[in-house]
Amino acid sequence: MASSLKVAVIGGDGIGPEVVNAALEVLDAAAPGCQLAVERQDFPFSATHFIETGHVLDDADIAELRKFDAIFLGAVGGQPNDPRLAGGVIEKGILLRLRFELDQYVNLRPVTLYPGIDTPLKGKTSEHIDFICVRENTEDLYCGLGGIVRKDTPQEVSNQTMVATRFGAERCIRYAFELARTRKRKHLTLVHKTNVLTFAGDTWHRTFQAVAKEYPDVATGYHHVDACCMYMVAKPEVYDVIVVPNMFGDIITDLGAAIAGGMGIASSGNLNPDGVAPSMFEPVHGSAPDIAGQNIANPIAAIDSLGLLLRETGRIKHVPAAVKCGEQIGAAVKKVTPKFAGKNLDRSGYGTKEIAQMVIAAL
Ligand code: NAD
Ligand code: IPM
Ligand code: MN
């Protein structure tokens, strides 16, 4: 049985490299005890690298990244609206390109209130905030279809097209049903906006109902996305697993991060569940230029994303030592979070490196 993994590391911009380094220290501390060898290689793709060299990410880079079992990414992107990075050159050119080309069609984003973490939601505890979002990751408004004509004239026209395919919706929905089946509550909510998006939403709704027939053991529900935002704040306990298209999934998972304590806690995995290309794991947060270089970013989201990398990649690639190591890291994080009680998770006063040491001590 294999007991090694090859991981490509893209630190990225801003706090990306800081939280990635913190997470890799945790990995170095945890892996030997699990007889896991992790071979790592750094890649420079980032806004910084683009500004210095003009290079974003090309076909050869993607071919190279395909050779790895998984990719671990910090965050890419500069100051929002930096004119040198106009047109989403970094977000589209690196992040979305990798998600699309590596066919990482599921973006898995847990929303869990960890022990001791303060939620802004009054009266809610870990019992109420414990769900997971399955965000479709290769379609919707993210396809980049559309354009602008008569630019900078009073007659300017722009459009941006939402794409939903039966195939894309079905594989994501099927993944969500399989996941719901493994959980205690076995409940799956579809989130969309079928009252307005009467074409794309209809495809999703009919696909959801058809797939549901194959999973009689999973209870189902449906919420419009606006109501979902309200429920996430007022009654988050209604959710167990949510399946949601790409754009709405992006929005509700930042809200999910906030109710679980802050951006510093939210982990994610861009999964190619079939294992035909590497999956990519990254915190939900961005490069946070406002706090970069100060050793104050919370690395828990990155550490947890690394734990998710080990567990998911370990399962997909049949490396039990990786699954074990990922479980140990996840458990260590939960031992550390009570130390944030009464503090703002994202501005706790603990340093990035200090938090990594706290997790290592808890291993
Ligand atoms: P952001 O997530 O970087 O920051 C939002 C707020 O959350 C900021 O106040 C920041 O200080 C705080 N924050 C984020 N992560 C934190 C952490 N680990 N610890 C403590 N506080 C944290 O979002 P933004 O400001 O909208 O985006 C900044 C850049 O990042 C943009 O270029 C954006 O496109 C990019 N971005 C990249 C990714 C990614 O690479 N996956 C994700 C989101 C945004
Ligand atoms: C995220 C980010 C990305 C997204 C951006 C940076 C392209 O916000 O991972 O949530 O919209 O998916
Ligand atoms: Mn986002």
Short mmCIF file of C-alpha atoms and ligand atoms in Angstrom, two decimals:
data_model
loop_
_atom_site.label_atom_id
_atom_site.label_comp_id
_atom_site.label_asym_id
_atom_site.label_seq_id
_atom_site.Cartn_x
_atom_site.Cartn_y
_atom_site.Cartn_z
CA MET A 1 0.00 0.00 0.00
CA ALA A 2 1.38 3.41 -0.99
CA SER A 3 2.33 5.69 1.90
CA SER A 4 3.50 8.75 0.04
CA LEU A 5 1.89 11.70 -1.69
CA LYS A 6 3.17 14.27 -4.16
CA VAL A 7 1.79 17.71 -3.40
CA ALA A 8 2.20 20.87 -5.50
CA VAL A 9 2.29 23.99 -3.32
CA ILE A 10 1.14 27.39 -4.60
CA GLY A 11 1.62 29.88 -1.77
CA GLY A 12 0.30 32.77 -3.86
CA ASP A 13 -0.06 36.34 -2.67
CA GLY A 14 -0.50 38.34 0.51
CA ILE A 15 -1.22 36.11 3.47
CA GLY A 16 -1.25 33.04 1.17
CA PRO A 17 2.41 32.08 1.70
CA GLU A 18 2.18 32.89 5.43
CA VAL A 19 -0.74 30.55 6.10
CA VAL A 20 0.64 27.89 3.75
CA ASN A 21 3.99 27.84 5.56
CA ALA A 22 2.21 27.57 8.89
CA ALA A 23 0.17 24.61 7.60
CA LEU A 24 3.26 22.89 6.16
CA GLU A 25 4.95 23.11 9.56
CA VAL A 26 1.99 21.24 10.98
CA LEU A 27 2.32 18.68 8.19
CA ASP A 28 6.03 18.19 8.91
CA ALA A 29 5.19 17.57 12.55
CA ALA A 30 2.32 15.16 11.86
CA ALA A 31 3.43 13.09 8.86
CA PRO A 32 6.29 11.01 10.33
CA GLY A 33 4.07 9.63 13.11
CA CYS A 34 1.69 8.35 10.43
CA GLN A 35 4.47 6.84 8.29
CA LEU A 36 3.46 9.28 5.59
CA ALA A 37 6.02 10.78 3.23
CA VAL A 38 4.94 13.94 1.43
CA GLU A 39 7.01 15.08 -1.51
CA ARG A 40 6.41 18.79 -2.11
CA GLN A 41 7.23 21.21 -4.88
CA ASP A 42 6.66 24.97 -4.81
CA PHE A 43 5.14 26.87 -7.72
CA PRO A 44 5.25 30.67 -8.00
CA PHE A 45 1.89 31.35 -9.73
CA SER A 46 0.50 34.55 -8.21
CA ALA A 47 -0.24 38.21 -8.84
CA THR A 48 3.25 39.06 -7.58
CA HIS A 49 4.84 36.65 -10.08
CA PHE A 50 2.67 38.04 -12.90
CA ILE A 51 3.65 41.64 -12.11
CA GLU A 52 7.34 40.66 -12.01
CA THR A 53 7.46 38.37 -15.06
CA GLY A 54 4.23 38.75 -17.08
CA HIS A 55 3.61 35.02 -16.64
CA VAL A 56 0.27 33.79 -15.28
CA LEU A 57 -0.16 30.05 -15.93
CA ASP A 58 0.20 28.20 -19.22
CA ASP A 59 -0.55 24.77 -20.70
CA ALA A 60 2.89 23.44 -19.74
CA ASP A 61 2.33 24.50 -16.12
CA ILE A 62 -0.98 22.66 -16.04
CA ALA A 63 0.62 19.55 -17.55
CA GLU A 64 3.24 19.74 -14.79
CA LEU A 65 0.63 20.15 -12.04
CA ARG A 66 -1.26 17.10 -13.34
CA LYS A 67 1.66 14.95 -12.20
CA PHE A 68 0.85 15.64 -8.55
CA ASP A 69 -1.63 13.85 -6.30
CA ALA A 70 -2.99 17.14 -4.98
CA ILE A 71 -2.44 20.90 -5.02
CA PHE A 72 -2.29 23.04 -1.89
CA LEU A 73 -2.97 26.73 -2.53
CA GLY A 74 -2.84 29.70 -0.16
CA ALA A 75 -4.57 32.54 -1.98
CA VAL A 76 -3.96 34.48 -5.18
CA GLY A 77 -4.89 38.05 -6.06
CA GLY A 78 -3.88 41.56 -5.18
CA GLN A 79 -5.70 44.60 -3.93
CA PRO A 80 -9.25 44.48 -5.29
CA ASN A 81 -9.37 46.75 -8.38
CA ASP A 82 -5.58 47.07 -8.84
CA PRO A 83 -5.48 48.32 -12.48
CA ARG A 84 -2.44 46.10 -13.20
CA LEU A 85 -4.62 43.06 -12.45
CA ALA A 86 -7.73 44.20 -14.32
CA GLY A 87 -10.05 41.69 -15.96
CA GLY A 88 -9.61 39.05 -13.28
CA VAL A 89 -6.27 38.12 -14.87
CA ILE A 90 -5.19 36.29 -11.71
CA GLU A 91 -8.50 34.91 -10.43
CA LYS A 92 -9.54 33.67 -13.88
CA GLY A 93 -6.02 32.91 -15.08
CA ILE A 94 -4.95 30.79 -12.11
CA LEU A 95 -7.73 29.78 -9.76
CA LEU A 96 -10.63 29.31 -12.14
CA ARG A 97 -8.43 27.90 -14.89
CA LEU A 98 -7.16 25.19 -12.55
CA ARG A 99 -10.64 24.39 -11.24
CA PHE A 100 -11.95 24.08 -14.81
CA GLU A 101 -9.03 22.33 -16.53
CA LEU A 102 -8.53 19.84 -13.72
CA ASP A 103 -12.31 19.30 -13.75
CA GLN A 104 -12.62 19.89 -10.02
CA TYR A 105 -16.37 19.86 -10.26
CA VAL A 106 -17.14 19.81 -6.53
CA ASN A 107 -16.12 22.61 -4.20
CA LEU A 108 -16.56 21.20 -0.73
CA ARG A 109 -16.90 23.86 1.97
CA PRO A 110 -17.67 22.82 5.55
CA VAL A 111 -19.45 25.27 7.85
CA THR A 112 -18.75 24.03 11.37
CA LEU A 113 -18.71 26.00 14.59
CA TYR A 114 -15.69 24.52 16.37
CA PRO A 115 -15.45 24.09 20.14
CA GLY A 116 -14.90 27.41 21.90
CA ILE A 117 -15.22 29.61 18.80
CA ASP A 118 -17.60 32.55 19.15
CA THR A 119 -20.30 32.88 16.51
CA PRO A 120 -21.95 36.26 15.94
CA LEU A 121 -25.29 34.40 16.04
CA LYS A 122 -26.87 34.87 19.44
CA GLY A 123 -27.76 31.66 21.25
CA LYS A 124 -26.30 29.34 18.59
CA THR A 125 -23.79 26.62 19.45
CA SER A 126 -21.85 23.88 17.68
CA GLU A 127 -25.07 21.87 17.68
CA HIS A 128 -26.75 24.46 15.48
CA ILE A 129 -23.93 25.25 13.06
CA ASP A 130 -22.70 22.02 11.51
CA PHE A 131 -23.31 21.70 7.80
CA ILE A 132 -21.38 21.38 4.58
CA CYS A 133 -21.82 23.10 1.23
CA VAL A 134 -21.31 21.24 -2.02
CA ARG A 135 -20.72 24.07 -4.46
CA GLU A 136 -20.75 23.24 -8.17
CA ASN A 137 -17.36 24.40 -9.43
CA THR A 138 -17.17 24.26 -13.24
CA GLU A 139 -20.28 26.00 -14.62
CA ASP A 140 -22.72 28.85 -14.02
CA LEU A 141 -21.64 32.50 -14.30
CA TYR A 142 -18.05 31.33 -13.86
CA CYS A 143 -17.75 30.01 -17.43
CA GLY A 144 -16.72 33.47 -18.58
CA LEU A 145 -19.17 33.57 -21.48
CA GLY A 146 -20.27 37.00 -22.58
CA GLY A 147 -18.78 40.28 -23.66
CA ILE A 148 -19.04 44.01 -24.03
CA VAL A 149 -19.89 45.92 -27.18
CA ARG A 150 -19.85 49.67 -27.81
CA LYS A 151 -17.61 49.99 -24.79
CA ASP A 152 -17.35 53.42 -23.19
CA THR A 153 -20.21 54.82 -25.25
CA PRO A 154 -23.67 55.65 -23.98
CA GLN A 155 -24.85 52.60 -25.98
CA GLU A 156 -22.58 50.20 -24.13
CA VAL A 157 -23.98 46.67 -23.79
CA SER A 158 -22.56 43.89 -21.64
CA ASN A 159 -23.82 40.43 -20.94
CA GLN A 160 -22.56 37.55 -18.84
CA THR A 161 -24.13 34.16 -19.38
CA MET A 162 -25.17 31.63 -16.78
CA VAL A 163 -24.47 28.08 -17.90
CA ALA A 164 -26.19 25.01 -16.47
CA THR A 165 -25.86 21.58 -18.03
CA ARG A 166 -27.75 18.50 -17.04
CA PHE A 167 -24.44 16.64 -16.86
CA GLY A 168 -22.77 19.27 -14.67
CA ALA A 169 -25.71 19.61 -12.31
CA GLU A 170 -26.21 15.87 -12.08
CA ARG A 171 -22.66 14.91 -11.15
CA CYS A 172 -22.53 17.56 -8.46
CA ILE A 173 -25.98 16.69 -7.08
CA ARG A 174 -25.10 12.99 -7.09
CA TYR A 175 -21.93 13.73 -5.09
CA ALA A 176 -24.04 15.68 -2.58
CA PHE A 177 -26.52 12.81 -2.17
CA GLU A 178 -23.66 10.35 -1.63
CA LEU A 179 -22.19 12.68 1.00
CA ALA A 180 -25.55 13.23 2.73
CA ARG A 181 -26.00 9.46 2.91
CA THR A 182 -22.81 9.15 5.01
CA ARG A 183 -23.93 11.75 7.57
CA LYS A 184 -26.00 11.29 10.70
CA ARG A 185 -28.95 13.46 9.63
CA LYS A 186 -28.95 12.40 5.96
CA HIS A 187 -30.56 15.62 4.82
CA LEU A 188 -29.84 17.52 1.61
CA THR A 189 -31.09 21.00 0.66
CA LEU A 190 -30.94 22.34 -2.88
CA VAL A 191 -30.31 26.10 -2.91
CA HIS A 192 -31.09 28.03 -6.09
CA LYS A 193 -33.37 30.80 -7.29
CA THR A 194 -35.89 28.89 -9.36
CA ASN A 195 -38.51 31.64 -9.09
CA VAL A 196 -36.40 33.94 -11.26
CA LEU A 197 -33.80 31.70 -12.93
CA THR A 198 -36.55 29.73 -14.60
CA PHE A 199 -34.24 27.99 -17.11
CA ALA A 200 -31.01 27.18 -15.25
CA GLY A 201 -32.96 26.74 -12.03
CA ASP A 202 -35.42 24.43 -13.72
CA THR A 203 -32.61 22.19 -14.99
CA TRP A 204 -31.21 21.99 -11.46
CA HIS A 205 -34.58 21.38 -9.85
CA ARG A 206 -35.64 18.60 -12.22
CA THR A 207 -32.21 16.99 -12.01
CA PHE A 208 -32.35 17.15 -8.21
CA GLN A 209 -35.76 15.49 -8.13
CA ALA A 210 -34.69 12.76 -10.56
CA VAL A 211 -31.51 11.90 -8.62
CA ALA A 212 -33.41 12.02 -5.30
CA LYS A 213 -35.43 8.97 -6.41
CA GLU A 214 -32.22 6.93 -6.22
CA TYR A 215 -31.61 8.02 -2.60
CA PRO A 216 -34.82 7.27 -0.66
CA ASP A 217 -32.78 7.22 2.57
CA VAL A 218 -31.86 10.92 2.15
CA ALA A 219 -34.46 13.55 3.14
CA THR A 220 -34.53 16.58 0.83
CA GLY A 221 -35.49 20.22 0.93
CA TYR A 222 -35.33 23.30 -1.28
CA HIS A 223 -34.62 26.95 -0.42
CA HIS A 224 -34.31 29.99 -2.62
CA VAL A 225 -30.87 31.50 -2.11
CA ASP A 226 -32.17 34.71 -0.51
CA ALA A 227 -34.14 32.73 2.04
CA CYS A 228 -31.08 30.51 2.55
CA CYS A 229 -29.07 33.59 3.64
CA MET A 230 -31.81 34.37 6.15
CA TYR A 231 -31.92 30.78 7.46
CA MET A 232 -28.13 30.58 7.72
CA VAL A 233 -28.28 33.47 10.16
CA ALA A 234 -31.61 32.84 11.92
CA LYS A 235 -31.87 29.03 11.89
CA PRO A 236 -28.61 27.46 10.68
CA GLU A 237 -29.62 24.16 12.28
CA VAL A 238 -31.97 23.48 9.37
CA TYR A 239 -28.94 22.58 7.23
CA ASP A 240 -27.00 19.34 7.03
CA VAL A 241 -25.74 19.25 3.41
CA ILE A 242 -26.42 22.04 0.90
CA VAL A 243 -25.94 21.62 -2.85
CA VAL A 244 -25.69 24.90 -4.72
CA PRO A 245 -24.56 26.28 -8.08
CA ASN A 246 -21.25 28.08 -8.37
CA MET A 247 -22.11 31.78 -7.95
CA PHE A 248 -24.59 31.40 -5.11
CA GLY A 249 -22.19 28.90 -3.52
CA ASP A 250 -19.42 31.49 -3.53
CA ILE A 251 -21.62 33.99 -1.73
CA ILE A 252 -23.22 31.75 0.87
CA THR A 253 -19.87 30.21 1.86
CA ASP A 254 -18.42 33.59 2.88
CA LEU A 255 -21.56 33.97 4.97
CA GLY A 256 -20.91 30.45 6.27
CA ALA A 257 -17.37 31.45 7.25
CA ALA A 258 -18.70 34.44 9.16
CA ILE A 259 -21.23 32.44 11.18
CA ALA A 260 -18.55 29.85 12.00
CA GLY A 261 -16.38 32.58 13.51
CA GLY A 262 -14.54 34.26 10.65
CA MET A 263 -12.58 33.89 7.42
CA GLY A 264 -9.67 32.41 9.36
CA ILE A 265 -11.58 29.17 9.96
CA ALA A 266 -13.13 28.29 6.59
CA SER A 267 -11.49 25.46 4.64
CA SER A 268 -12.28 24.10 1.20
CA GLY A 269 -11.46 21.41 -1.32
CA ASN A 270 -11.89 21.69 -5.07
CA LEU A 271 -12.42 18.04 -5.79
CA ASN A 272 -12.00 15.91 -8.85
CA PRO A 273 -13.82 13.07 -7.10
CA ASP A 274 -12.96 10.59 -9.87
CA GLY A 275 -9.23 11.11 -9.30
CA VAL A 276 -8.43 11.57 -12.99
CA ALA A 277 -6.72 14.87 -12.15
CA PRO A 278 -5.45 16.32 -8.88
CA SER A 279 -7.83 18.03 -6.48
CA MET A 280 -6.89 21.43 -5.05
CA PHE A 281 -7.30 22.53 -1.44
CA GLU A 282 -7.32 26.11 -0.22
CA PRO A 283 -8.78 28.31 2.49
CA VAL A 284 -12.00 30.08 1.47
CA HIS A 285 -10.41 33.45 2.21
CA GLY A 286 -8.35 35.52 -0.19
CA SER A 287 -4.92 37.12 0.01
CA ALA A 288 -6.11 39.71 2.58
CA PRO A 289 -3.74 42.50 1.46
CA ASP A 290 -4.87 44.55 4.48
CA ILE A 291 -3.10 42.24 6.93
CA ALA A 292 -0.35 40.69 4.77
CA GLY A 293 3.20 40.51 6.10
CA GLN A 294 2.25 41.13 9.72
CA ASN A 295 2.12 37.52 11.01
CA ILE A 296 -1.47 38.10 12.19
CA ALA A 297 -3.45 36.04 9.64
CA ASN A 298 -5.21 33.08 11.20
CA PRO A 299 -3.77 29.92 9.57
CA ILE A 300 -6.48 27.56 10.88
CA ALA A 301 -8.37 27.69 7.56
CA ALA A 302 -5.19 26.67 5.74
CA ILE A 303 -4.30 24.00 8.31
CA ASP A 304 -7.81 22.56 8.08
CA SER A 305 -7.65 22.69 4.27
CA LEU A 306 -4.44 20.68 4.47
CA GLY A 307 -6.20 18.17 6.74
CA LEU A 308 -8.97 17.96 4.14
CA LEU A 309 -6.33 17.48 1.41
CA LEU A 310 -4.86 14.51 3.27
CA ARG A 311 -8.22 12.90 4.03
CA GLU A 312 -9.78 13.38 0.58
CA THR A 313 -6.65 12.65 -1.45
CA GLY A 314 -5.90 9.71 0.82
CA ARG A 315 -9.33 8.27 -0.02
CA ILE A 316 -9.23 9.05 -3.73
CA LYS A 317 -5.67 7.70 -4.14
CA HIS A 318 -5.95 4.90 -1.57
CA VAL A 319 -3.29 6.14 0.84
CA PRO A 320 -4.53 5.23 4.34
CA ALA A 321 -1.54 6.90 6.02
CA ALA A 322 -2.68 10.21 4.50
CA VAL A 323 -6.24 9.75 5.75
CA LYS A 324 -4.90 9.02 9.23
CA CYS A 325 -2.64 12.07 9.16
CA GLY A 326 -5.51 14.28 7.97
CA GLU A 327 -7.70 13.02 10.79
CA GLN A 328 -4.99 13.78 13.34
CA ILE A 329 -4.59 17.32 12.05
CA GLY A 330 -8.38 17.85 12.13
CA ALA A 331 -8.52 16.60 15.72
CA ALA A 332 -5.59 18.81 16.76
CA VAL A 333 -7.35 21.88 15.35
CA LYS A 334 -10.42 21.12 17.45
CA LYS A 335 -8.22 20.90 20.56
CA VAL A 336 -6.79 24.36 19.84
CA THR A 337 -9.96 26.28 19.01
CA PRO A 338 -11.13 26.62 22.66
CA LYS A 339 -8.12 28.94 23.10
CA PHE A 340 -10.01 31.44 20.91
CA ALA A 341 -12.96 31.61 23.30
CA GLY A 342 -14.04 35.22 23.85
CA LYS A 343 -11.71 36.44 21.09
CA ASN A 344 -12.29 37.59 17.52
CA LEU A 345 -11.01 34.62 15.55
CA ASP A 346 -9.59 36.80 12.74
CA ARG A 347 -7.94 39.34 15.07
CA SER A 348 -7.22 37.13 18.06
CA GLY A 349 -3.86 38.57 19.09
CA TYR A 350 -2.21 35.19 18.42
CA GLY A 351 0.40 35.24 15.68
CA THR A 352 0.21 33.08 12.54
CA LYS A 353 3.29 31.09 13.56
CA GLU A 354 2.13 30.88 17.16
CA ILE A 355 -1.17 29.29 16.12
CA ALA A 356 0.72 26.73 14.03
CA GLN A 357 2.80 25.87 17.11
CA MET A 358 -0.39 25.53 19.17
CA VAL A 359 -1.73 22.99 16.66
CA ILE A 360 1.59 21.13 16.62
CA ALA A 361 1.56 20.95 20.40
CA ALA A 362 -1.97 19.50 20.26
CA LEU A 363 -1.06 16.77 17.75
P1 NAD B 1 -10.18 38.35 1.68
O1 NAD B 1 -10.78 37.04 2.06
O2 NAD B 1 -8.77 38.31 1.23
O3 NAD B 1 -10.31 39.37 2.91
C1 NAD B 1 -11.57 39.75 3.46
C2 NAD B 1 -11.38 40.17 4.93
O4 NAD B 1 -11.14 39.00 5.72
C3 NAD B 1 -10.19 41.09 5.17
O5 NAD B 1 -10.53 42.03 6.15
C4 NAD B 1 -9.09 40.17 5.70
O6 NAD B 1 -8.19 40.81 6.57
C5 NAD B 1 -9.91 39.12 6.44
N1 NAD B 1 -9.25 37.80 6.41
C6 NAD B 1 -9.18 36.95 5.37
N2 NAD B 1 -8.49 35.86 5.69
C7 NAD B 1 -8.10 36.01 6.98
C8 NAD B 1 -7.33 35.20 7.89
N3 NAD B 1 -6.84 34.01 7.53
N4 NAD B 1 -7.11 35.66 9.14
C9 NAD B 1 -7.62 36.86 9.52
N5 NAD B 1 -8.35 37.66 8.70
C10 NAD B 1 -8.58 37.26 7.44
O7 NAD B 1 -11.13 38.95 0.53
P2 NAD B 1 -10.94 40.25 -0.44
O8 NAD B 1 -10.33 41.35 0.33
O9 NAD B 1 -12.23 40.40 -1.10
O10 NAD B 1 -9.91 39.74 -1.55
C11 NAD B 1 -8.51 40.03 -1.55
C12 NAD B 1 -7.89 39.38 -2.79
O11 NAD B 1 -7.95 37.94 -2.68
C13 NAD B 1 -8.60 39.72 -4.10
O12 NAD B 1 -7.61 39.87 -5.09
C14 NAD B 1 -9.45 38.49 -4.37
O13 NAD B 1 -9.74 38.31 -5.73
C15 NAD B 1 -8.56 37.40 -3.85
N6 NAD B 1 -9.25 36.17 -3.46
C16 NAD B 1 -8.59 35.01 -3.68
C17 NAD B 1 -9.12 33.83 -3.25
C18 NAD B 1 -8.36 32.58 -3.49
O14 NAD B 1 -7.23 32.61 -3.91
N7 NAD B 1 -8.92 31.43 -3.23
C19 NAD B 1 -10.33 33.81 -2.56
C20 NAD B 1 -11.00 35.03 -2.31
C21 NAD B 1 -10.43 36.21 -2.75
C1 IPM B 2 -13.44 31.76 -3.71
C2 IPM B 2 -13.06 33.04 -4.39
C3 IPM B 2 -13.00 32.84 -5.90
C4 IPM B 2 -14.39 32.44 -6.39
C5 IPM B 2 -12.50 34.08 -6.70
C6 IPM B 2 -11.22 34.62 -6.13
C7 IPM B 2 -12.35 33.75 -8.14
O1 IPM B 2 -13.94 34.06 -4.05
O2 IPM B 2 -12.69 30.77 -3.83
O3 IPM B 2 -14.47 31.73 -3.02
O4 IPM B 2 -15.22 33.31 -6.70
O5 IPM B 2 -14.66 31.23 -6.45
MN MN B 3 -15.39 33.49 -2.53
#
